[in-house]
PDB file of C-alpha atoms in Angstrom:
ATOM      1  CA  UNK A   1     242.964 229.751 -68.015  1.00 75.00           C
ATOM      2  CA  UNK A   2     239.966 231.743 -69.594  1.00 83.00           C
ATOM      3  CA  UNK A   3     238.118 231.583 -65.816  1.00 95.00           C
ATOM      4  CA  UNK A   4     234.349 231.812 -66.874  1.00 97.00           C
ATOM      5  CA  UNK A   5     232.909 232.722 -70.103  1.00 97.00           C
ATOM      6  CA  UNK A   6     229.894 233.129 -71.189  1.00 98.00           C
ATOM      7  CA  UNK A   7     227.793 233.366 -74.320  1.00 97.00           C
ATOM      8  CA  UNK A   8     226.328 235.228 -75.678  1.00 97.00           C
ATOM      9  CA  UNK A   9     227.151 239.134 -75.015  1.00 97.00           C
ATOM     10  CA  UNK A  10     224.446 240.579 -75.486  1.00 97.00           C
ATOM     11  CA  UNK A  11     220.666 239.267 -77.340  1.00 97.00           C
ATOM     12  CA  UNK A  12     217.536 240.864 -77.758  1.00 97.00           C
ATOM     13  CA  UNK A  13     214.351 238.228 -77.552  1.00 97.00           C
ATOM     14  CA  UNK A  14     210.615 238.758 -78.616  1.00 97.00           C
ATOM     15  CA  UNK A  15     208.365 237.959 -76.018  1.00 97.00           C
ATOM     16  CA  UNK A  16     207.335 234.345 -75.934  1.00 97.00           C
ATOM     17  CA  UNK A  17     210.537 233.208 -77.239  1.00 97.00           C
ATOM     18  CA  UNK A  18     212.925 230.892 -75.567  1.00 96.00           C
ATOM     19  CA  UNK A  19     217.084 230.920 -75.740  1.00 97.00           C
ATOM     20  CA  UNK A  20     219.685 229.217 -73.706  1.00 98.00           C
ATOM     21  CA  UNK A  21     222.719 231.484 -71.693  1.00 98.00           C
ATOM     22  CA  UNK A  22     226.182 229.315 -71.995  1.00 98.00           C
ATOM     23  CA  UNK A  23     228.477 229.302 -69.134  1.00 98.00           C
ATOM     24  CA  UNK A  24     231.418 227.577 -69.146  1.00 98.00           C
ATOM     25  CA  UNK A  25     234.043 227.572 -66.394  1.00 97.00           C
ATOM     26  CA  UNK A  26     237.567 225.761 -66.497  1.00 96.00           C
ATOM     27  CA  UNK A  27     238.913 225.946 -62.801  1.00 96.00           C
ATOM     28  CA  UNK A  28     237.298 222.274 -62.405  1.00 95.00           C
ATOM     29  CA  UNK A  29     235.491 224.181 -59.528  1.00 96.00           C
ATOM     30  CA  UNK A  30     232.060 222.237 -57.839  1.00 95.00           C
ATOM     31  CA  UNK A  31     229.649 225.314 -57.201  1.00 96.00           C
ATOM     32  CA  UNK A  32     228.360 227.493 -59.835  1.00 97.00           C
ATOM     33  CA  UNK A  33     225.774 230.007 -59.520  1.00 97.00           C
ATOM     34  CA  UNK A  34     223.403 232.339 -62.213  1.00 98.00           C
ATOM     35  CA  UNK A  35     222.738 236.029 -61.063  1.00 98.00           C
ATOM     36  CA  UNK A  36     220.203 238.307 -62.408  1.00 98.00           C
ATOM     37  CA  UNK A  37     221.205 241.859 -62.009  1.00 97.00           C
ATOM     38  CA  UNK A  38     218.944 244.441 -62.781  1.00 95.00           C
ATOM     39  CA  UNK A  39     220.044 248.402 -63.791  1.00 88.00           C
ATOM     40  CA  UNK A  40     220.990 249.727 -60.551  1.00 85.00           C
ATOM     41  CA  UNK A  41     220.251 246.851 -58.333  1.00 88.00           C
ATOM     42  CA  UNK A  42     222.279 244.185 -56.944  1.00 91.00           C
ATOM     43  CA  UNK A  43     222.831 240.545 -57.267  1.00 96.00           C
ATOM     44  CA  UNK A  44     220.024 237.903 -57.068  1.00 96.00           C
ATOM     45  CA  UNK A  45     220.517 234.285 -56.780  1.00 96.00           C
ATOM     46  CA  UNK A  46     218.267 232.721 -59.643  1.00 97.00           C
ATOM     47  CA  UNK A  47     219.849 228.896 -59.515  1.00 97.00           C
ATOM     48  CA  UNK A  48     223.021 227.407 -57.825  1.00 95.00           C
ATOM     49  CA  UNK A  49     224.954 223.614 -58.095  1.00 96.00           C
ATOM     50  CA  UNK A  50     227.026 222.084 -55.979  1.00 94.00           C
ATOM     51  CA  UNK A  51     228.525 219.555 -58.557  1.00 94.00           C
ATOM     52  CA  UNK A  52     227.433 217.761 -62.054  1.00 94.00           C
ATOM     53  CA  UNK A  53     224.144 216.840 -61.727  1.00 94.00           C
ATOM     54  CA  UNK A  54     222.858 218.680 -58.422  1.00 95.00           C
ATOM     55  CA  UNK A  55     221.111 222.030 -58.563  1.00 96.00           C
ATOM     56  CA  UNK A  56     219.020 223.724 -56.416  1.00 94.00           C
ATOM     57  CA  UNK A  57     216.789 227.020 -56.655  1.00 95.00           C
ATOM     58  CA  UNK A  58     217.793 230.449 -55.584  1.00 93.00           C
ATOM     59  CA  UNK A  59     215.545 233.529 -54.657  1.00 93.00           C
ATOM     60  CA  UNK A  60     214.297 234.228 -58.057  1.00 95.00           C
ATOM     61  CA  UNK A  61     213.840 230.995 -60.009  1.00 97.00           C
ATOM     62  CA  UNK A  62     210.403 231.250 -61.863  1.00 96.00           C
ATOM     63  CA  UNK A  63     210.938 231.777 -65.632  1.00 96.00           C
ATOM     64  CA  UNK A  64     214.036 229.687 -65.740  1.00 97.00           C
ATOM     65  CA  UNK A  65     215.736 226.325 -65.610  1.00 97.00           C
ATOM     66  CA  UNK A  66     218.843 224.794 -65.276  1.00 97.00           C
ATOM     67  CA  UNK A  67     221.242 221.497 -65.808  1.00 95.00           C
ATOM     68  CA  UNK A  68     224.547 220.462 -64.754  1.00 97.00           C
ATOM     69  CA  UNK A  69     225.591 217.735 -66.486  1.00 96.00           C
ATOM     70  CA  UNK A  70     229.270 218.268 -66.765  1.00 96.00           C
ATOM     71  CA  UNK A  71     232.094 219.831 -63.738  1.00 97.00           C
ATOM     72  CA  UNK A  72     232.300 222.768 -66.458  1.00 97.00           C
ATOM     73  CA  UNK A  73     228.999 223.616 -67.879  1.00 98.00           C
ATOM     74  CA  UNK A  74     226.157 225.691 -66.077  1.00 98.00           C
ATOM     75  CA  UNK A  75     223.430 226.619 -68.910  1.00 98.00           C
ATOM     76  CA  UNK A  76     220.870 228.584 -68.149  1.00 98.00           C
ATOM     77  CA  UNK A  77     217.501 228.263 -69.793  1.00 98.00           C
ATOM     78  CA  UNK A  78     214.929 230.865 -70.638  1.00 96.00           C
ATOM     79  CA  UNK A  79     211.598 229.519 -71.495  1.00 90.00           C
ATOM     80  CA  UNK A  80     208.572 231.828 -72.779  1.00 94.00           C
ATOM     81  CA  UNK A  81     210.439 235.188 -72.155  1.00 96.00           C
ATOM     82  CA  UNK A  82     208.823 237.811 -70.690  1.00 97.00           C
ATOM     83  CA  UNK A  83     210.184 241.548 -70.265  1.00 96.00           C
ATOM     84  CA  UNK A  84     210.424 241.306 -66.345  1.00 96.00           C
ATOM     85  CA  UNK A  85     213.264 239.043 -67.887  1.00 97.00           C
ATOM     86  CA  UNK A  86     215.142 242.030 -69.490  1.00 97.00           C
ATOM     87  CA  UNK A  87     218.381 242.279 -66.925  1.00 97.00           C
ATOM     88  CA  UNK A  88     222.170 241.396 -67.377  1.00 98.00           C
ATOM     89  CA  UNK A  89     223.331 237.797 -66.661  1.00 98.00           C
ATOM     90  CA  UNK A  90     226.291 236.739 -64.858  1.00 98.00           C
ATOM     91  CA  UNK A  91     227.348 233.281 -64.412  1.00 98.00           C
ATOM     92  CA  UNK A  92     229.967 232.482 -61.047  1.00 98.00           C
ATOM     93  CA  UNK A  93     232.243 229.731 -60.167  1.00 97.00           C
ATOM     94  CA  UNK A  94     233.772 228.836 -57.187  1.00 95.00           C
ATOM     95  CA  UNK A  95     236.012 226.274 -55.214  1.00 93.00           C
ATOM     96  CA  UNK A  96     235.356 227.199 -52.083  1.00 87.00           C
ATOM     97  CA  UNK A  97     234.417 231.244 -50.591  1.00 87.00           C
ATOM     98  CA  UNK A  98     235.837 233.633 -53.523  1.00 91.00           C
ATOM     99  CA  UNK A  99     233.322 233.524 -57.201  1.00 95.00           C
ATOM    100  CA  UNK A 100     234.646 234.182 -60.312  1.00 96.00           C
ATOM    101  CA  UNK A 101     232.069 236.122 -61.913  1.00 97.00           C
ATOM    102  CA  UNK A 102     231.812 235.607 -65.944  1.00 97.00           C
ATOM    103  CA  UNK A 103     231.875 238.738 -68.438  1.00 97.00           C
ATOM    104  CA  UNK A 104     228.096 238.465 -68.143  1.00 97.00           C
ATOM    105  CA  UNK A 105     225.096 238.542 -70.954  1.00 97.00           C
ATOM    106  CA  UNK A 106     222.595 241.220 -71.246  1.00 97.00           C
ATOM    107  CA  UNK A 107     219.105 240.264 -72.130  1.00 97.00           C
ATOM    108  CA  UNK A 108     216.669 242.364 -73.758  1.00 97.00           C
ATOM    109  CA  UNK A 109     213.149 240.774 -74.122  1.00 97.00           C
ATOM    110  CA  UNK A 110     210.577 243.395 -76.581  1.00 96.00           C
TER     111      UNK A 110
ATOM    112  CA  UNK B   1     215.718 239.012 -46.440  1.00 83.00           C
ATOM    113  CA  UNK B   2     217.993 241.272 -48.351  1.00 92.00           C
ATOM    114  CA  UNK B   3     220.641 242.969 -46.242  1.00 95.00           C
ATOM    115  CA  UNK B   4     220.389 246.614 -46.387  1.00 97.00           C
ATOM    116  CA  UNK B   5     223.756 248.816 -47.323  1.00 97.00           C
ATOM    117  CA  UNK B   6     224.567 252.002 -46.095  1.00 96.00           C
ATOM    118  CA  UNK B   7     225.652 254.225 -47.024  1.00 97.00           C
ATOM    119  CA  UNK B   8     223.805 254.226 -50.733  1.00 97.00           C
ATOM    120  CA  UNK B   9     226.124 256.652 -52.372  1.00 97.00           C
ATOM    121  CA  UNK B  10     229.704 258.369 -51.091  1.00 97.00           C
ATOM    122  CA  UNK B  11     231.928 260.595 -52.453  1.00 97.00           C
ATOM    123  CA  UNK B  12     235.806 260.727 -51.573  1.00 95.00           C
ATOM    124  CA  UNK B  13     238.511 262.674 -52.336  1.00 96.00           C
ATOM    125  CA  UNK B  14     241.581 260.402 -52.658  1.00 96.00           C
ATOM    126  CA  UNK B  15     243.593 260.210 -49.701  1.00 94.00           C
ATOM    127  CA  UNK B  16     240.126 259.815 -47.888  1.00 94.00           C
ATOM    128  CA  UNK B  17     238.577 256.663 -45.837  1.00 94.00           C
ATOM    129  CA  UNK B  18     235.250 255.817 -46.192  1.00 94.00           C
ATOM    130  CA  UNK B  19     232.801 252.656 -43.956  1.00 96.00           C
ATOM    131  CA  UNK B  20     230.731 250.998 -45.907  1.00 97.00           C
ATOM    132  CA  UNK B  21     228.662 249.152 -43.892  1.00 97.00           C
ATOM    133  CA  UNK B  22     226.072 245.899 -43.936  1.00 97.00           C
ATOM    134  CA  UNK B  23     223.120 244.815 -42.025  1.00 97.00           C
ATOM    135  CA  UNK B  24     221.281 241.728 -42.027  1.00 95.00           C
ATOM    136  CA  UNK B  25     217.865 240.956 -40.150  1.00 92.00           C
ATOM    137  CA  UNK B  26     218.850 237.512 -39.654  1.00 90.00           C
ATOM    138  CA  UNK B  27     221.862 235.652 -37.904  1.00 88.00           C
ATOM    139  CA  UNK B  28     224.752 235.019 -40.305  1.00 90.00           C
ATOM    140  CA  UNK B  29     227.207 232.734 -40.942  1.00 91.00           C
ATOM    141  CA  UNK B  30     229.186 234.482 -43.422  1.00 93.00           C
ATOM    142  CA  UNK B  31     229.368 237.709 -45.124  1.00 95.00           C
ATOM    143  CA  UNK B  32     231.092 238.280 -48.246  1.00 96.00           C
ATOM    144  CA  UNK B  33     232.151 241.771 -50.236  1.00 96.00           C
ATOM    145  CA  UNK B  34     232.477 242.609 -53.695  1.00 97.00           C
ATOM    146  CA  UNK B  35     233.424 245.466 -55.812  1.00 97.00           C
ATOM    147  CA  UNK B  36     231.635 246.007 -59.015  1.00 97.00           C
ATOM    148  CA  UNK B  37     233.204 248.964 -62.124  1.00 96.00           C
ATOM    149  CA  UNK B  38     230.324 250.239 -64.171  1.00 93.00           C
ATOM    150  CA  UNK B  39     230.002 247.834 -67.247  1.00 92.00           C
ATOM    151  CA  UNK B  40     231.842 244.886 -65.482  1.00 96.00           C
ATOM    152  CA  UNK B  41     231.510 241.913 -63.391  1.00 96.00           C
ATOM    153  CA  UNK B  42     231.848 242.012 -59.569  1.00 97.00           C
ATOM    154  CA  UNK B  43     235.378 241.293 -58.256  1.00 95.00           C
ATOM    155  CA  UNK B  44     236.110 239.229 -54.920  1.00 94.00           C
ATOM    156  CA  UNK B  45     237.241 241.382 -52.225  1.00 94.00           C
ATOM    157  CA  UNK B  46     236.530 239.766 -48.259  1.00 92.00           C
ATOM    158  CA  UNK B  47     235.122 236.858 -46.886  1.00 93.00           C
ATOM    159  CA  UNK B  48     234.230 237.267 -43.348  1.00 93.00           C
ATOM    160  CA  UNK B  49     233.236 234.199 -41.568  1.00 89.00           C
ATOM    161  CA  UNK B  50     231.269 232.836 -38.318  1.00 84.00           C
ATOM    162  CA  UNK B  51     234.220 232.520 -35.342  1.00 80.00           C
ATOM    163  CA  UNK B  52     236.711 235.341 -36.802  1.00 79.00           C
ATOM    164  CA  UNK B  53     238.035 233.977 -39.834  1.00 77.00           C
ATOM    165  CA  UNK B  54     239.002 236.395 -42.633  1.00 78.00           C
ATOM    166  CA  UNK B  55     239.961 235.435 -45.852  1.00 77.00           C
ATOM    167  CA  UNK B  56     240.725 238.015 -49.206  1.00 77.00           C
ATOM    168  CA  UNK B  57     243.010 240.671 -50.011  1.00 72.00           C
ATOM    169  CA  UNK B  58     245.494 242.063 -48.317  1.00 67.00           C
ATOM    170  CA  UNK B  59     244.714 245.843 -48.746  1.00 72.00           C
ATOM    171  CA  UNK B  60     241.103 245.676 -47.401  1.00 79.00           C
ATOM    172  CA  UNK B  61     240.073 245.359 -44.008  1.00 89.00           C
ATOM    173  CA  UNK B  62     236.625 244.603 -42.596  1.00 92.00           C
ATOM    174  CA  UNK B  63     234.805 243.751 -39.668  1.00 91.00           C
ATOM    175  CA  UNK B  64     232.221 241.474 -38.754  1.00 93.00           C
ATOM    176  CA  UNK B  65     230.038 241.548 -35.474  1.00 91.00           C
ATOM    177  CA  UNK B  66     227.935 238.433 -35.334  1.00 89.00           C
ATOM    178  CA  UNK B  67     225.729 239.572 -32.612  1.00 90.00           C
ATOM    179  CA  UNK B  68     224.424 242.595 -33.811  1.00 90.00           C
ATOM    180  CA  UNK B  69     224.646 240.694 -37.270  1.00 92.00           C
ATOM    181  CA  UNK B  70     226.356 243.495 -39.276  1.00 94.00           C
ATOM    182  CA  UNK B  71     229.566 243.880 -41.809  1.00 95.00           C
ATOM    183  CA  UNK B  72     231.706 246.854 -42.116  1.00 95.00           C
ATOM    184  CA  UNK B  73     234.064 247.084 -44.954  1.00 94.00           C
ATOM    185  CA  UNK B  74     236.874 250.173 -44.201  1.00 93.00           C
ATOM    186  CA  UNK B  75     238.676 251.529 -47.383  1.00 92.00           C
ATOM    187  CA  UNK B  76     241.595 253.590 -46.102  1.00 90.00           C
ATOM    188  CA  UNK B  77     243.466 256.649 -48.266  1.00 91.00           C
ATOM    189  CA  UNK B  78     241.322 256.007 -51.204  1.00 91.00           C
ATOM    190  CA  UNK B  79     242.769 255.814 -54.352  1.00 92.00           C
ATOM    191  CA  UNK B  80     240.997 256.368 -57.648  1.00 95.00           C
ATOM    192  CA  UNK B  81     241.043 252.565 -58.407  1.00 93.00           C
ATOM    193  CA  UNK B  82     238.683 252.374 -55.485  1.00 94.00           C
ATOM    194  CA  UNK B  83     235.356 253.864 -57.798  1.00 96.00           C
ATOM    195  CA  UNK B  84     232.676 251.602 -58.539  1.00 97.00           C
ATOM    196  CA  UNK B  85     229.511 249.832 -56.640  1.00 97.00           C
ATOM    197  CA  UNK B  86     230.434 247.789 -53.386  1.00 97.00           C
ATOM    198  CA  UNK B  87     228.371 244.842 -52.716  1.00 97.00           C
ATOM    199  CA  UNK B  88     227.907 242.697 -49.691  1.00 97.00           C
ATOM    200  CA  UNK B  89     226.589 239.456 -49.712  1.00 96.00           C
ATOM    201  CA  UNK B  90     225.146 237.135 -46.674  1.00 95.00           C
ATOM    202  CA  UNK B  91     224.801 233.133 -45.814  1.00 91.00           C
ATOM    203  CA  UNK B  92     222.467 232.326 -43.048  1.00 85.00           C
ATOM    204  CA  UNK B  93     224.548 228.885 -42.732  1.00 82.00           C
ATOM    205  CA  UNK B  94     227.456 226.934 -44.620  1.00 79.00           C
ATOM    206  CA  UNK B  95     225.268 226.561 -47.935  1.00 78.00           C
ATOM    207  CA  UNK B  96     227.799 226.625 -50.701  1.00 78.00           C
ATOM    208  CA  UNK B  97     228.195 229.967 -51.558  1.00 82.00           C
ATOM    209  CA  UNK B  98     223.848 230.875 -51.500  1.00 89.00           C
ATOM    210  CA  UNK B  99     224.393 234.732 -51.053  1.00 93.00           C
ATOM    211  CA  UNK B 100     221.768 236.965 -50.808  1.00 94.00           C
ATOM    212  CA  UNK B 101     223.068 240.757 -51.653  1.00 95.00           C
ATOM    213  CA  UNK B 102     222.493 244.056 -50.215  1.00 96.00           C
ATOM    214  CA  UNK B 103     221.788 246.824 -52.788  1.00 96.00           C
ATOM    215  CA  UNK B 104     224.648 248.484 -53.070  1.00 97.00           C
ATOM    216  CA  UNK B 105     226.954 251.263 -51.910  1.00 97.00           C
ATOM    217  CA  UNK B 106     228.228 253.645 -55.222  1.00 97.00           C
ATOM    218  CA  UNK B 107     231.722 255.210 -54.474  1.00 97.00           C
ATOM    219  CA  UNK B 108     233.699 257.676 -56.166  1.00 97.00           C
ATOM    220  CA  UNK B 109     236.631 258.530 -55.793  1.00 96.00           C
ATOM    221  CA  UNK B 110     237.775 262.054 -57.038  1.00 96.00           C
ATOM    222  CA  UNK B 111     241.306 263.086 -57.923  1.00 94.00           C
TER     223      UNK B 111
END
């Protein structure tokens, strides 16, 4: 099993531009989450799912959206990017308590 | 309603114990801790649920007092393998996983 991957590493955006983050997870687990995590700081929730086609917001959704159309596939969408949105990325799956964290993709917006 | 960590920063010799602990503002139904190495993603370690129920690895122990709504994570003759940024993260209710995180606690472990 590759757990959950993500792509890509690492991008650098110009402001105003959009991109989408890939996460793919083959466990066949319901709940995935995104994470932002800024340089020195911890974890925060931007958007979670239960299952294919339910998601719901976390604490820091503004800037982003997200679909679930598929048990494996969580993309995350970055529309009009804004440095505030410079952070590193990490995708999560889990079955039921314990998330698998992805390798995670770090965002640079100039 | 982010749960504050404390302490922010420890250093251990190994062989040493350290209590990292967890506070939340708010009453909790779960409280979860991860360990994060620099340049990696965090790594499972405890769940601690509402009603005494511990799940995770054998080698960590924790506690969890629901009234005074705090966590306590107890790493016991440290090892070097221990270094890295401990995380806890909080559910006010059974919500799939919807942790809010605490900021933090850096350990290192020294030889």
């Amino acid at each position: 099993n590759a757990g959950v991957t993500q792509t890509p590493k690492f991008r650098i955006l110009k402001i105003g531009q959009s991109m989408t983050l890939q996460c793919t997870q083959d466990m066949n687990h319901n709940y995935m989450y995104w994470y932002r995590q800024d340089p020195g700081m911890g974890l925060k929730l931007i958007y979670y799912s239960v299952g294919a086609g339910i998601t719901d917001k976390g604490e820091v959704p503004n800037g982003y959206n997200v679909s679930r159309s598929t048990t494996e596939d969580f993309p995350l969408r970055l529309e009009l990017a804004a440095p505030s949105q410079t952070s590193v990325y990490f995708c999560a799956s889990s079955r039921q308590y314990e998330q698998y964290f992805g390798p995670g993709t770090r965002l640079t917006v100039t | 309603q982010q749960p504050v960590q404390s302490p922010q920063a420890v250093i251990l010799r190994e062989g040493e114990d350290a209590v990292i602990n967890c506070s939340s503002s708010k009453a909790l139904y779960s409280v979860h801790w991860y360990r994060q190495k620099h340049g990696e993603a965090p790594v499972f370690l405890m769940i601690l649920l509402k009603g005494g129920e511990q799940k995770g690895h054998e080698k960590i122990s924790a506690s969890f007092n629901e009234k005074k709504q705090q966590s306590s994570l107890y790493l016991t003759a440290s090892q070097l393998s221990y270094s890295g940024t401990y995380f806890c993260g909080t559910e006010g209710g059974n919500q799939g996983g919807k942790l809010i995180f605490g900021q933090g606690t850096e350990l290192s472990v020294k030889p």
